[in-house]
PDB file of C-alpha atoms in Angstrom:
ATOM      1  CA  MET A 805      -0.212  -0.162  -0.042  1.00 74.00           C
ATOM      2  CA  ILE A 806       2.783   2.077   1.111  1.00 75.00           C
ATOM      3  CA  GLY A 807       4.612   2.046  -2.424  1.00 69.00           C
ATOM      4  CA  GLN A 808       0.825   2.492  -4.074  1.00 72.00           C
ATOM      5  CA  LEU A 809       0.125   5.882  -2.126  1.00 78.00           C
ATOM      6  CA  TRP A 810       4.003   6.890  -2.763  1.00 70.00           C
ATOM      7  CA  HIS A 811       3.056   6.480  -7.167  1.00 72.00           C
ATOM      8  CA  GLN A 812       7.453   4.865  -7.000  1.00 71.00           C
ATOM      9  CA  GLU A 813       7.374   1.533 -10.171  1.00 71.00           C
ATOM     10  CA  LYS A 814       9.454  -0.447  -7.772  1.00 75.00           C
ATOM     11  CA  GLY A 815       7.378   0.040  -4.112  1.00 79.00           C
ATOM     12  CA  TYR A 816       7.398  -4.092  -3.992  1.00 83.00           C
ATOM     13  CA  TRP A 817      10.884  -3.658  -2.875  1.00 80.00           C
ATOM     14  CA  ILE A 818       9.194  -1.943   0.869  1.00 86.00           C
ATOM     15  CA  ALA A 819       7.029  -5.898   0.635  1.00 85.00           C
ATOM     16  CA  LEU A 820      10.360  -7.909  -0.253  1.00 80.00           C
ATOM     17  CA  ALA A 821      12.860  -5.733   2.730  1.00 82.00           C
ATOM     18  CA  VAL A 822       9.568  -6.798   5.283  1.00 83.00           C
ATOM     19  CA  VAL A 823       9.484 -11.106   4.355  1.00 80.00           C
ATOM     20  CA  ILE A 824      13.638 -10.469   4.208  1.00 74.00           C
ATOM     21  CA  VAL A 825      13.279  -9.115   7.976  1.00 77.00           C
ATOM     22  CA  VAL A 826      10.340 -11.079   9.440  1.00 77.00           C
ATOM     23  CA  ARG A 827      11.706 -14.883   9.901  1.00 68.00           C
ATOM     24  CA  ARG A 828       8.598 -17.507   9.581  1.00 59.00           C
ATOM     25  CA  ARG A 829       9.999 -19.114  13.233  1.00 62.00           C
ATOM     26  CA  GLY A 830      10.222 -15.516  14.354  1.00 59.00           C
ATOM     27  CA  GLY A 831      13.627 -14.502  15.868  1.00 66.00           C
ATOM     28  CA  SER A 832      15.449 -11.886  18.108  1.00 73.00           C
ATOM     29  CA  LEU A 833      15.199  -8.725  17.620  1.00 79.00           C
ATOM     30  CA  LEU A 834      18.966  -8.471  17.197  1.00 80.00           C
ATOM     31  CA  ARG A 835      19.355 -11.152  13.926  1.00 76.00           C
ATOM     32  CA  ALA A 836      16.295  -9.483  12.422  1.00 79.00           C
ATOM     33  CA  THR A 837      18.502  -5.663  12.681  1.00 84.00           C
ATOM     34  CA  GLU A 838      21.586  -7.085  11.750  1.00 84.00           C
ATOM     35  CA  ARG A 839      18.898  -8.438   8.405  1.00 80.00           C
ATOM     36  CA  CYS A 840      17.874  -4.851   8.190  1.00 85.00           C
ATOM     37  CA  ALA A 841      21.465  -3.501   7.790  1.00 90.00           C
ATOM     38  CA  GLY A 842      23.024  -6.446   5.611  1.00 88.00           C
ATOM     39  CA  THR A 843      19.708  -5.681   3.785  1.00 84.00           C
ATOM     40  CA  CYS A 844      20.286  -1.759   3.690  1.00 88.00           C
ATOM     41  CA  ALA A 845      23.705  -2.475   2.504  1.00 92.00           C
ATOM     42  CA  GLY A 846      23.669  -4.998   0.289  1.00 89.00           C
ATOM     43  CA  VAL A 847      21.267  -2.540  -1.561  1.00 86.00           C
ATOM     44  CA  LEU A 848      23.910   0.251  -2.055  1.00 88.00           C
ATOM     45  CA  ILE A 849      26.370  -1.693  -3.035  1.00 90.00           C
ATOM     46  CA  GLY A 850      23.910  -3.831  -5.670  1.00 86.00           C
ATOM     47  CA  GLY A 851      23.119  -0.088  -6.830  1.00 84.00           C
ATOM     48  CA  LEU A 852      27.092   0.937  -7.136  1.00 87.00           C
ATOM     49  CA  LEU A 853      27.615  -2.754  -9.138  1.00 85.00           C
ATOM     50  CA  ILE A 854      24.697  -1.843 -11.637  1.00 83.00           C
ATOM     51  CA  LEU A 855      25.816   2.056 -12.059  1.00 83.00           C
ATOM     52  CA  TRP A 856      29.077   0.719 -12.693  1.00 85.00           C
ATOM     53  CA  ALA A 857      27.949  -0.896 -15.300  1.00 81.00           C
ATOM     54  CA  PRO A 858      30.567  -3.252 -15.407  1.00 84.00           C
ATOM     55  CA  PRO A 859      31.166  -5.983 -17.953  1.00 87.00           C
ATOM     56  CA  SER A 860      29.637  -8.904 -18.734  1.00 85.00           C
ATOM     57  CA  GLY A 861      32.189 -11.195 -18.123  1.00 91.00           C
ATOM     58  CA  VAL A 862      32.947  -9.353 -14.479  1.00 90.00           C
ATOM     59  CA  ILE A 863      29.233  -9.481 -13.804  1.00 88.00           C
ATOM     60  CA  VAL A 864      29.646 -13.439 -14.139  1.00 90.00           C
ATOM     61  CA  VAL A 865      32.476 -13.451 -12.015  1.00 94.00           C
ATOM     62  CA  VAL A 866      30.551 -11.300  -9.202  1.00 92.00           C
ATOM     63  CA  VAL A 867      27.485 -12.774  -9.514  1.00 92.00           C
ATOM     64  CA  SER A 868      29.122 -16.467  -9.097  1.00 94.00           C
ATOM     65  CA  VAL A 869      31.364 -15.219  -6.062  1.00 95.00           C
ATOM     66  CA  LEU A 870      28.274 -13.669  -4.566  1.00 94.00           C
ATOM     67  CA  ALA A 871      26.126 -17.114  -4.502  1.00 94.00           C
ATOM     68  CA  GLY A 872      29.604 -19.136  -3.276  1.00 95.00           C
ATOM     69  CA  LEU A 873      29.626 -16.830  -0.588  1.00 94.00           C
ATOM     70  CA  ARG A 874      25.976 -17.293   0.293  1.00 91.00           C
ATOM     71  CA  PRO A 875      26.321 -20.769   2.285  1.00 91.00           C
ATOM     72  CA  LEU A 876      29.312 -20.420   4.456  1.00 92.00           C
ATOM     73  CA  LEU A 877      27.411 -16.992   5.290  1.00 91.00           C
ATOM     74  CA  LYS A 878      24.288 -18.104   6.375  1.00 84.00           C
ATOM     75  CA  GLU A 879      24.468 -19.739   9.320  1.00 81.00           C
ATOM     76  CA  ARG A 880      27.835 -18.246  10.565  1.00 86.00           C
ATOM     77  CA  ASN A 881      26.829 -14.355   9.894  1.00 86.00           C
ATOM     78  CA  TYR A 882      23.350 -13.502   9.268  1.00 80.00           C
ATOM     79  CA  ALA A 883      23.840  -9.864   8.691  1.00 86.00           C
ATOM     80  CA  ALA A 884      27.057 -10.126   6.200  1.00 91.00           C
ATOM     81  CA  TYR A 885      24.717 -13.289   5.217  1.00 89.00           C
ATOM     82  CA  ALA A 886      21.960 -10.396   3.989  1.00 86.00           C
ATOM     83  CA  THR A 887      25.089  -7.967   2.509  1.00 91.00           C
ATOM     84  CA  VAL A 888      25.730 -10.804  -0.395  1.00 93.00           C
ATOM     85  CA  MET A 889      22.717 -11.791  -1.012  1.00 88.00           C
ATOM     86  CA  THR A 890      21.161  -8.085  -1.504  1.00 85.00           C
ATOM     87  CA  PRO A 891      23.390  -7.247  -4.096  1.00 88.00           C
ATOM     88  CA  LEU A 892      22.934 -11.152  -5.586  1.00 89.00           C
ATOM     89  CA  VAL A 893      18.978 -10.560  -6.474  1.00 84.00           C
ATOM     90  CA  VAL A 894      19.943  -6.265  -7.466  1.00 81.00           C
ATOM     91  CA  LEU A 895      22.301  -7.396 -10.160  1.00 84.00           C
ATOM     92  CA  LEU A 896      20.147 -10.743 -11.360  1.00 84.00           C
ATOM     93  CA  MET A 897      17.134  -8.364 -11.440  1.00 80.00           C
ATOM     94  CA  ASP A 898      18.275  -5.591 -13.350  1.00 78.00           C
ATOM     95  CA  LEU A 899      20.746  -7.226 -15.895  1.00 75.00           C
ATOM     96  CA  GLY A 900      20.087  -5.841 -19.439  1.00 73.00           C
ATOM     97  CA  ARG A 901      18.891  -2.399 -18.013  1.00 76.00           C
ATOM     98  CA  THR A 902      19.334   1.191 -18.033  1.00 72.00           C
ATOM     99  CA  PRO A 903      21.031   2.004 -14.300  1.00 68.00           C
ATOM    100  CA  GLU A 904      19.332   4.542 -13.264  1.00 77.00           C
ATOM    101  CA  LEU A 905      21.174   6.510  -9.556  1.00 78.00           C
ATOM    102  CA  SER A 906      16.835   7.220  -8.469  1.00 79.00           C
ATOM    103  CA  THR A 907      16.642   3.402  -8.036  1.00 78.00           C
ATOM    104  CA  VAL A 908      18.985   2.911  -5.689  1.00 81.00           C
ATOM    105  CA  GLY A 909      18.263   5.649  -3.680  1.00 83.00           C
ATOM    106  CA  TYR A 910      14.379   4.130  -4.195  1.00 84.00           C
ATOM    107  CA  ARG A 911      15.187   0.939  -3.282  1.00 83.00           C
ATOM    108  CA  LEU A 912      17.123   2.046  -0.174  1.00 86.00           C
ATOM    109  CA  VAL A 913      14.883   4.045   0.749  1.00 86.00           C
ATOM    110  CA  ASP A 914      11.857   0.969   0.058  1.00 86.00           C
ATOM    111  CA  THR A 915      14.313  -1.413   2.353  1.00 85.00           C
ATOM    112  CA  VAL A 916      14.360   1.028   4.564  1.00 88.00           C
ATOM    113  CA  ILE A 917      10.872   0.858   5.232  1.00 89.00           C
ATOM    114  CA  GLY A 918       9.805  -2.160   4.781  1.00 87.00           C
ATOM    115  CA  CYS A 919      12.463  -2.590   7.559  1.00 87.00           C
ATOM    116  CA  LEU A 920      10.845  -0.834   9.700  1.00 90.00           C
ATOM    117  CA  ILE A 921       7.173  -2.399   9.111  1.00 89.00           C
ATOM    118  CA  ALA A 922       8.821  -5.651  10.100  1.00 85.00           C
ATOM    119  CA  ILE A 923      11.092  -4.031  13.395  1.00 87.00           C
ATOM    120  CA  VAL A 924       8.740  -1.402  14.699  1.00 88.00           C
ATOM    121  CA  PRO A 925       5.882  -3.485  15.779  1.00 84.00           C
ATOM    122  CA  THR A 926       8.015  -6.664  17.951  1.00 76.00           C
ATOM    123  CA  LEU A 927       9.960  -3.133  19.563  1.00 81.00           C
ATOM    124  CA  LEU A 928       6.448  -1.732  21.018  1.00 83.00           C
ATOM    125  CA  LEU A 929       4.947  -5.587  21.716  1.00 78.00           C
ATOM    126  CA  ARG A 930       8.356  -5.904  23.695  1.00 74.00           C
ATOM    127  CA  ARG A 931       8.228  -1.871  25.180  1.00 75.00           C
ATOM    128  CA  ARG A 932       4.078  -2.603  26.261  1.00 75.00           C
ATOM    129  CA  HIS A 933       5.232  -6.052  27.705  1.00 68.00           C
ATOM    130  CA  VAL A 934       8.162  -4.468  30.348  1.00 66.00           C
ATOM    131  CA  GLY A 935       6.419  -1.419  30.738  1.00 58.00           C
TER     132      GLY A 935
END
């Protein structure tokens, strides 16, 4: 809804951020915060890679390295995993498109909004139970 009200064509990044941050089995606030930080960092990294517009061979190498790092990082450091996973998604989604700086900005704002949607209710519920 927020993406539609904002009239931003790729508002689905808000929902994507919520899905990345919220876990089906629950999870700690620390882990959710790590996912938010990693996702935001990943949006910036992926956006910069797209804006750089490297040759196809470089993109293949970068995608291969990112894909190879995913399973190693998933259980060890979720913030690093999200930082690697997000640019992988960005690169795969934007292959062949003309890069625009505004797209990176919108994605970052959408990611922050999605993270807030995912984390704020948890914070409010915890505050209510503590107070």
